[in-house]
PDB file of C-alpha atoms in Angstrom:
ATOM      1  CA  UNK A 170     114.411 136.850 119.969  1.00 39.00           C
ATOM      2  CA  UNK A 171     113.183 134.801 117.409  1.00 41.00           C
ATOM      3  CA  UNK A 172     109.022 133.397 117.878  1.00 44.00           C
ATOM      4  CA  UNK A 173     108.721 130.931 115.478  1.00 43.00           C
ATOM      5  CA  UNK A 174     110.661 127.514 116.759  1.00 48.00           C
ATOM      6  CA  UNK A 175     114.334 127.096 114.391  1.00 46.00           C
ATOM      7  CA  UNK A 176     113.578 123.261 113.743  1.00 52.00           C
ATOM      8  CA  UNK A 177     109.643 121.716 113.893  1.00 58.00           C
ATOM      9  CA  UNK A 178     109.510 117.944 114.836  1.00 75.00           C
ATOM     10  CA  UNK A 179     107.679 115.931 112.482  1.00 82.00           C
ATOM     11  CA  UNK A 180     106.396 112.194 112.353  1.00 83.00           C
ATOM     12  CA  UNK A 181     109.346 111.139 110.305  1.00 82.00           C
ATOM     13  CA  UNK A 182     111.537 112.180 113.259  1.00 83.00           C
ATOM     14  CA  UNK A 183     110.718 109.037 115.605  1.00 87.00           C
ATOM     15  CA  UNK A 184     113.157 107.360 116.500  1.00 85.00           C
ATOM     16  CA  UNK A 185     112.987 103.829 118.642  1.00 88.00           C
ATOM     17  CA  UNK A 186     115.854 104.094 121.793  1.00 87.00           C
ATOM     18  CA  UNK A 187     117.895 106.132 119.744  1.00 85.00           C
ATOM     19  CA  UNK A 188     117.177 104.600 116.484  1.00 88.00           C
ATOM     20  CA  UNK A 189     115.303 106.822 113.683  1.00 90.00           C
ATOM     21  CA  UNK A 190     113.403 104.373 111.985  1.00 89.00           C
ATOM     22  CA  UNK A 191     112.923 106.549 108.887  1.00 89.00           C
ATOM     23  CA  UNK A 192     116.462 105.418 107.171  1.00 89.00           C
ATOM     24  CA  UNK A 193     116.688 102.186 109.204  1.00 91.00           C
ATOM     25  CA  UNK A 194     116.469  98.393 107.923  1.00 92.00           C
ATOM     26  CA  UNK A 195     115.684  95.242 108.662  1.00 92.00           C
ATOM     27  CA  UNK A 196     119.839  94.543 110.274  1.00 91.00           C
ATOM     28  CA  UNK A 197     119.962  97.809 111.840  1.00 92.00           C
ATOM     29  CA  UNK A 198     116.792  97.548 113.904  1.00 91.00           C
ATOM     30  CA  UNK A 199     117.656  93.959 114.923  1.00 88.00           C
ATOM     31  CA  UNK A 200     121.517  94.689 115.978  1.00 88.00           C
ATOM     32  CA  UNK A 201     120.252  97.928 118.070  1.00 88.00           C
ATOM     33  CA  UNK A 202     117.353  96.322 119.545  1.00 86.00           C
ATOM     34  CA  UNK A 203     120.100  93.097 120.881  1.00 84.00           C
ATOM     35  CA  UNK A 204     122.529  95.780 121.906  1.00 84.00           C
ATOM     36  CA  UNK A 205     119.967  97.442 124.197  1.00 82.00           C
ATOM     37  CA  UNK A 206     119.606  93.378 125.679  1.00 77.00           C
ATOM     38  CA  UNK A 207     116.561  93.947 126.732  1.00 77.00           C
ATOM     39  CA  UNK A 208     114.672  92.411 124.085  1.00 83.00           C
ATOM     40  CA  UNK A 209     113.828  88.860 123.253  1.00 79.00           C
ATOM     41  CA  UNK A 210     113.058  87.813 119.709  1.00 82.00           C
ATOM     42  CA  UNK A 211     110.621  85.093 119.320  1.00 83.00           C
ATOM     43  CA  UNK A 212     111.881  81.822 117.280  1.00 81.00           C
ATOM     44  CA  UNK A 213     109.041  82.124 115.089  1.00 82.00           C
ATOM     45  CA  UNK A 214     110.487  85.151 113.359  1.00 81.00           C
ATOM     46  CA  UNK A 215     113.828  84.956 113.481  1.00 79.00           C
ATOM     47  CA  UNK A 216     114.211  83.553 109.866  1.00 80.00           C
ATOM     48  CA  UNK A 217     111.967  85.320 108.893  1.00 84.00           C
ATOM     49  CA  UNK A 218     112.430  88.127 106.089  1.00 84.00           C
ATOM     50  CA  UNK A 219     109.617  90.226 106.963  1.00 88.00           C
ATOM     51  CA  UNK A 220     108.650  90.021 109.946  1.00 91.00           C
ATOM     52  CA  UNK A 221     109.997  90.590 113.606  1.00 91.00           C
ATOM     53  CA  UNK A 222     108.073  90.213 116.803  1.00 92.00           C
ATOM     54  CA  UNK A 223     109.980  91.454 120.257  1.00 91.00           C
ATOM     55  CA  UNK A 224     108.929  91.260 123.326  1.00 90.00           C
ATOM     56  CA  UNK A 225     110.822  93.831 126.323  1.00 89.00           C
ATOM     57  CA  UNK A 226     112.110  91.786 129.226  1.00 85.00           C
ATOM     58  CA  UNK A 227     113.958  95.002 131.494  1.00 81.00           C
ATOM     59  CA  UNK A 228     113.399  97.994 129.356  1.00 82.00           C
ATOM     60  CA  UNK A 229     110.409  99.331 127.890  1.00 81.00           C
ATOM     61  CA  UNK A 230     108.500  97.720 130.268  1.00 76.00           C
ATOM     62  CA  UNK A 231     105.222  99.603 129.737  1.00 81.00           C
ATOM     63  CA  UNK A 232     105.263  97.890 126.126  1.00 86.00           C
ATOM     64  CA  UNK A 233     103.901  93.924 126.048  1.00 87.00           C
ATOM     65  CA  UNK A 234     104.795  93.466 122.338  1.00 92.00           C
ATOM     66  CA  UNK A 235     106.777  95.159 119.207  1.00 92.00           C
ATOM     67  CA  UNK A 236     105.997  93.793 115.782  1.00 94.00           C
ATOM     68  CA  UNK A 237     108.480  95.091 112.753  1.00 93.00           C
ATOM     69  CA  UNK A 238     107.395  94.578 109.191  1.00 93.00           C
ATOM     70  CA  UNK A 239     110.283  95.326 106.416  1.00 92.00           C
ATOM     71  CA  UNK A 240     109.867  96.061 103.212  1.00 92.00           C
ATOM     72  CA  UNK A 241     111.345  92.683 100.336  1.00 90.00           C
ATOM     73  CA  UNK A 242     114.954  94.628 100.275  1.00 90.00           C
ATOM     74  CA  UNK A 243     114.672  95.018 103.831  1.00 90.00           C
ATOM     75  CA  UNK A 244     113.766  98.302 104.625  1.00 92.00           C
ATOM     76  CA  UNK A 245     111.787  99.418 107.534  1.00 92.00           C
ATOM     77  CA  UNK A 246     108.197  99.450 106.284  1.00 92.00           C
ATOM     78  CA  UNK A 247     105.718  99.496 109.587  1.00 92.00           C
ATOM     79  CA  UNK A 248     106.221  98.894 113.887  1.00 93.00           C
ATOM     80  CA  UNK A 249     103.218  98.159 116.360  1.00 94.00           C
ATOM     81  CA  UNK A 250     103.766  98.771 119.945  1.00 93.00           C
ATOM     82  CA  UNK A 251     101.035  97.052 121.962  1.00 93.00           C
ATOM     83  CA  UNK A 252     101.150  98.624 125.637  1.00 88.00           C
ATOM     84  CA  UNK A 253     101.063  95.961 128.705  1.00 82.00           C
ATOM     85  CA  UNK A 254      96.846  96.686 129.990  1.00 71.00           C
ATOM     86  CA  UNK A 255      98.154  97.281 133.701  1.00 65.00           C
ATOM     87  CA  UNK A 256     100.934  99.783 134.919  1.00 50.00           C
ATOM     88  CA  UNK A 257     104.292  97.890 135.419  1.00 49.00           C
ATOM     89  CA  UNK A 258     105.054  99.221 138.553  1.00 52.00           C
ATOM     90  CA  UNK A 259     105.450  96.812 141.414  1.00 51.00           C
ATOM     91  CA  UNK A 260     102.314  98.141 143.373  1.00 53.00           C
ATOM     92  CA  UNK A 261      98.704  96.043 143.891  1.00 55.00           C
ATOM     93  CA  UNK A 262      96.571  98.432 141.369  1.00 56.00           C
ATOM     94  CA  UNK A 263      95.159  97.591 137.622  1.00 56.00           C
ATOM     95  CA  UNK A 264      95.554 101.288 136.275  1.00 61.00           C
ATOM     96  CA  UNK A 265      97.584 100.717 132.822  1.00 64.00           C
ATOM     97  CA  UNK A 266      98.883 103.718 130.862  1.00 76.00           C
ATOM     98  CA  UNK A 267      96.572 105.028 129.170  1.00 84.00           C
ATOM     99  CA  UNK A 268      96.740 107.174 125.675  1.00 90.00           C
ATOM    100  CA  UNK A 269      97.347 110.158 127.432  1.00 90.00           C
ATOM    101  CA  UNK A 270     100.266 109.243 128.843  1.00 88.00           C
ATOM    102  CA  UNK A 271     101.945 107.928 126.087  1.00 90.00           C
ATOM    103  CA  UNK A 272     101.130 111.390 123.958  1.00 93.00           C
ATOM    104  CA  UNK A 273     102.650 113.029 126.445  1.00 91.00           C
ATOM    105  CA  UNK A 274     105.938 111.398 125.914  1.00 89.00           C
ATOM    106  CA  UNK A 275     105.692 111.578 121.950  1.00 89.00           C
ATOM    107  CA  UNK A 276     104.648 115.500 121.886  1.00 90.00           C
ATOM    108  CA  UNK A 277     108.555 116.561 122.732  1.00 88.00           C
ATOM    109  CA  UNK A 278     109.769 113.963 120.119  1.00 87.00           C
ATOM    110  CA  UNK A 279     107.702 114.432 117.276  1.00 89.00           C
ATOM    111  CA  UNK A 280     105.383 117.390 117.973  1.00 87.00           C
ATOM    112  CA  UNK A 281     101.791 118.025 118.430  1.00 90.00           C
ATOM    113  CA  UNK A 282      99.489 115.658 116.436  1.00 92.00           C
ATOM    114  CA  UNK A 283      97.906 116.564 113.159  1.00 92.00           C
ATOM    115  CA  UNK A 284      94.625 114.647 114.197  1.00 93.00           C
ATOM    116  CA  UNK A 285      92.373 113.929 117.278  1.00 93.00           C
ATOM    117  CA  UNK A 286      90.310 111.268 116.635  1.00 93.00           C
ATOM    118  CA  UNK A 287      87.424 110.528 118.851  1.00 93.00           C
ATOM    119  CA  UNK A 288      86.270 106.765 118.987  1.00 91.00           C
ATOM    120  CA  UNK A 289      83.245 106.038 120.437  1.00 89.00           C
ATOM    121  CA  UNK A 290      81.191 102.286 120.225  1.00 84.00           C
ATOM    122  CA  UNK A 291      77.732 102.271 121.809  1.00 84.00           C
ATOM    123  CA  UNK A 292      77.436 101.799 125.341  1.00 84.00           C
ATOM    124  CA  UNK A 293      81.077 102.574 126.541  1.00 84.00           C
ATOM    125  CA  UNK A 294      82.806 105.968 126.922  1.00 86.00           C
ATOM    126  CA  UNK A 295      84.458 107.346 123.950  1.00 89.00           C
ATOM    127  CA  UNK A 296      88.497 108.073 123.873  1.00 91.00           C
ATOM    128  CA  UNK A 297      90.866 110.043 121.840  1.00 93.00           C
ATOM    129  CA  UNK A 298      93.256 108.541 119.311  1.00 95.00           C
ATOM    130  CA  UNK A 299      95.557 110.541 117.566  1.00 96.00           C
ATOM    131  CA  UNK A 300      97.894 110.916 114.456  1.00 95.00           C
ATOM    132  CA  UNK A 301     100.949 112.418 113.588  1.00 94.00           C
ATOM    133  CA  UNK A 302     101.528 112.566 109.632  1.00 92.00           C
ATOM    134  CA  UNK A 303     103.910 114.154 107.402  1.00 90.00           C
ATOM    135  CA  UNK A 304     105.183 113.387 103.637  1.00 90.00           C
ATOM    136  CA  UNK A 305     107.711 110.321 104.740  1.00 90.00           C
ATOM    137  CA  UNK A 306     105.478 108.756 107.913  1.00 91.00           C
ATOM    138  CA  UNK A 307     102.214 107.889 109.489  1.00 92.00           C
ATOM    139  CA  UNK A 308     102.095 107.775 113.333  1.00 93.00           C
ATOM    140  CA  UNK A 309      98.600 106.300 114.702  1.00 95.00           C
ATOM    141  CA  UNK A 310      97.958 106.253 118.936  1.00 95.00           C
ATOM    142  CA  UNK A 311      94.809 103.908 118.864  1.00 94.00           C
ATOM    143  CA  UNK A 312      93.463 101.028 120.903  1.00 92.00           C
ATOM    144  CA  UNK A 313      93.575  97.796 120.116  1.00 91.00           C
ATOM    145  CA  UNK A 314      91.064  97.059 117.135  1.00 90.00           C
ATOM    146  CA  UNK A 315      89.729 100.805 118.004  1.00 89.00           C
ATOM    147  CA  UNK A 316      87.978  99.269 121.055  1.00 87.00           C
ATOM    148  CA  UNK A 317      87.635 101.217 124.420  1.00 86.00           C
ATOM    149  CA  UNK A 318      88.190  98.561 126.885  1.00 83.00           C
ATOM    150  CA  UNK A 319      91.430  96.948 124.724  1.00 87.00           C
ATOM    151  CA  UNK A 320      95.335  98.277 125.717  1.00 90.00           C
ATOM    152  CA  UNK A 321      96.962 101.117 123.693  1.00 93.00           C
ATOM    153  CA  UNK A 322      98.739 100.458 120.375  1.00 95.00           C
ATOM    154  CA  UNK A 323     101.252 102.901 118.407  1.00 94.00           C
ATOM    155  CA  UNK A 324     101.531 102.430 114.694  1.00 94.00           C
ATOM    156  CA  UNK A 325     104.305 103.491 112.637  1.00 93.00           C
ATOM    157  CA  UNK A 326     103.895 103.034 108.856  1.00 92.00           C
ATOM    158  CA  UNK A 327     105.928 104.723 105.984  1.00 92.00           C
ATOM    159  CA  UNK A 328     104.036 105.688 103.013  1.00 89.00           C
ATOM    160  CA  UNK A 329     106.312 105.084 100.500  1.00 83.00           C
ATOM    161  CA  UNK A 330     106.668 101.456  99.578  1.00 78.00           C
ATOM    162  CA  UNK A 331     105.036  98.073  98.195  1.00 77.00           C
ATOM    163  CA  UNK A 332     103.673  97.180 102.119  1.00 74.00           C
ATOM    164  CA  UNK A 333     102.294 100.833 103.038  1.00 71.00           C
ATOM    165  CA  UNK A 334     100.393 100.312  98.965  1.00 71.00           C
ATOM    166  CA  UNK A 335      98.446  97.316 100.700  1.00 71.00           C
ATOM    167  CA  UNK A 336      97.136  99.148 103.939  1.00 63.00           C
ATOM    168  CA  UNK A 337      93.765 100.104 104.024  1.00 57.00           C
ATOM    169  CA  UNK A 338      93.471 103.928 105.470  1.00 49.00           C
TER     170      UNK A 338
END
């Protein structure tokens, strides 16, 4: 019986309902986002090149907002999931999911995180936010502008490219 695990997830292995975002682009992530139809693309951004905002209407409905950012030849360059503030079950209480939660869900599909980072701002209590980072991918679990009281946001960012060379770490 072997001890050590035969394949270790990594950050580059998200993958977004089914799609690994790693090798995708700009066409791919549209068509399987409008095949899911569950998803409704604001008319802001649908010409344009680099930029994509969706917003979940029957799936994903923990998630208020995805925003896709592509690379000039269209490559996948970054994704921000902002989480809905309140649970989206049909019941009369303001709990939300919480960072927690969602790290459960990510630890079978990309592993255990590479960072804890504890937040604190005077006067509120402190959280956790935590990476996941490998040689291909950055994955940040944050709140909103690092603030305690704002809703959970996931951050996927490839390092290699011009966009990921203009992000302040």
């Amino acid at each position: 019986m072997l001890t050590q695990p035969l394949w270790a997830a990594t950050a580059s292995d998200y993958n977004l309902l089914g799609l690994k975002l790693v090798a995708a682009n700009k066409q791919e992530i549209r068509n399987a986002l409008f095949n899911w139809d569950g998803f409704d693309q604001t008319q802001s951004t649908l010409y344009r090149k680099q930029f994509n905002r969706f917003y979940p209407k029957n799936i994903l409905r923990e998630t208020y907002r995805l925003d896709f950012r592509y690379e000039q030849d269209g490559r996948f360059a970054s994704m921000h999931i902002l989480y809905r503030p309140f649970a989206p079950e049909y019941a009369n209480n303001s709990k939300g999911i919480d960072i927690p939660d969602i790290v459960k869900q990510l630890i079978p599909m990309i592993g255990t995180p590479n960072a804890r980072l504890r937040r604190a701002v005077s006067g509120l209590p402190s959280y956790d936010a935590y990476r996941w980072e490998d040689e291909k991918m950055t994955i940040l679990l944050d709140r909103e502008d690092q603030q305690p009281g704002r809703p959970p946001v996931l951050s996927v960012r490839m390092k290699n490219g011009d966009v990921a060379s203009n992000y302040i770490p």
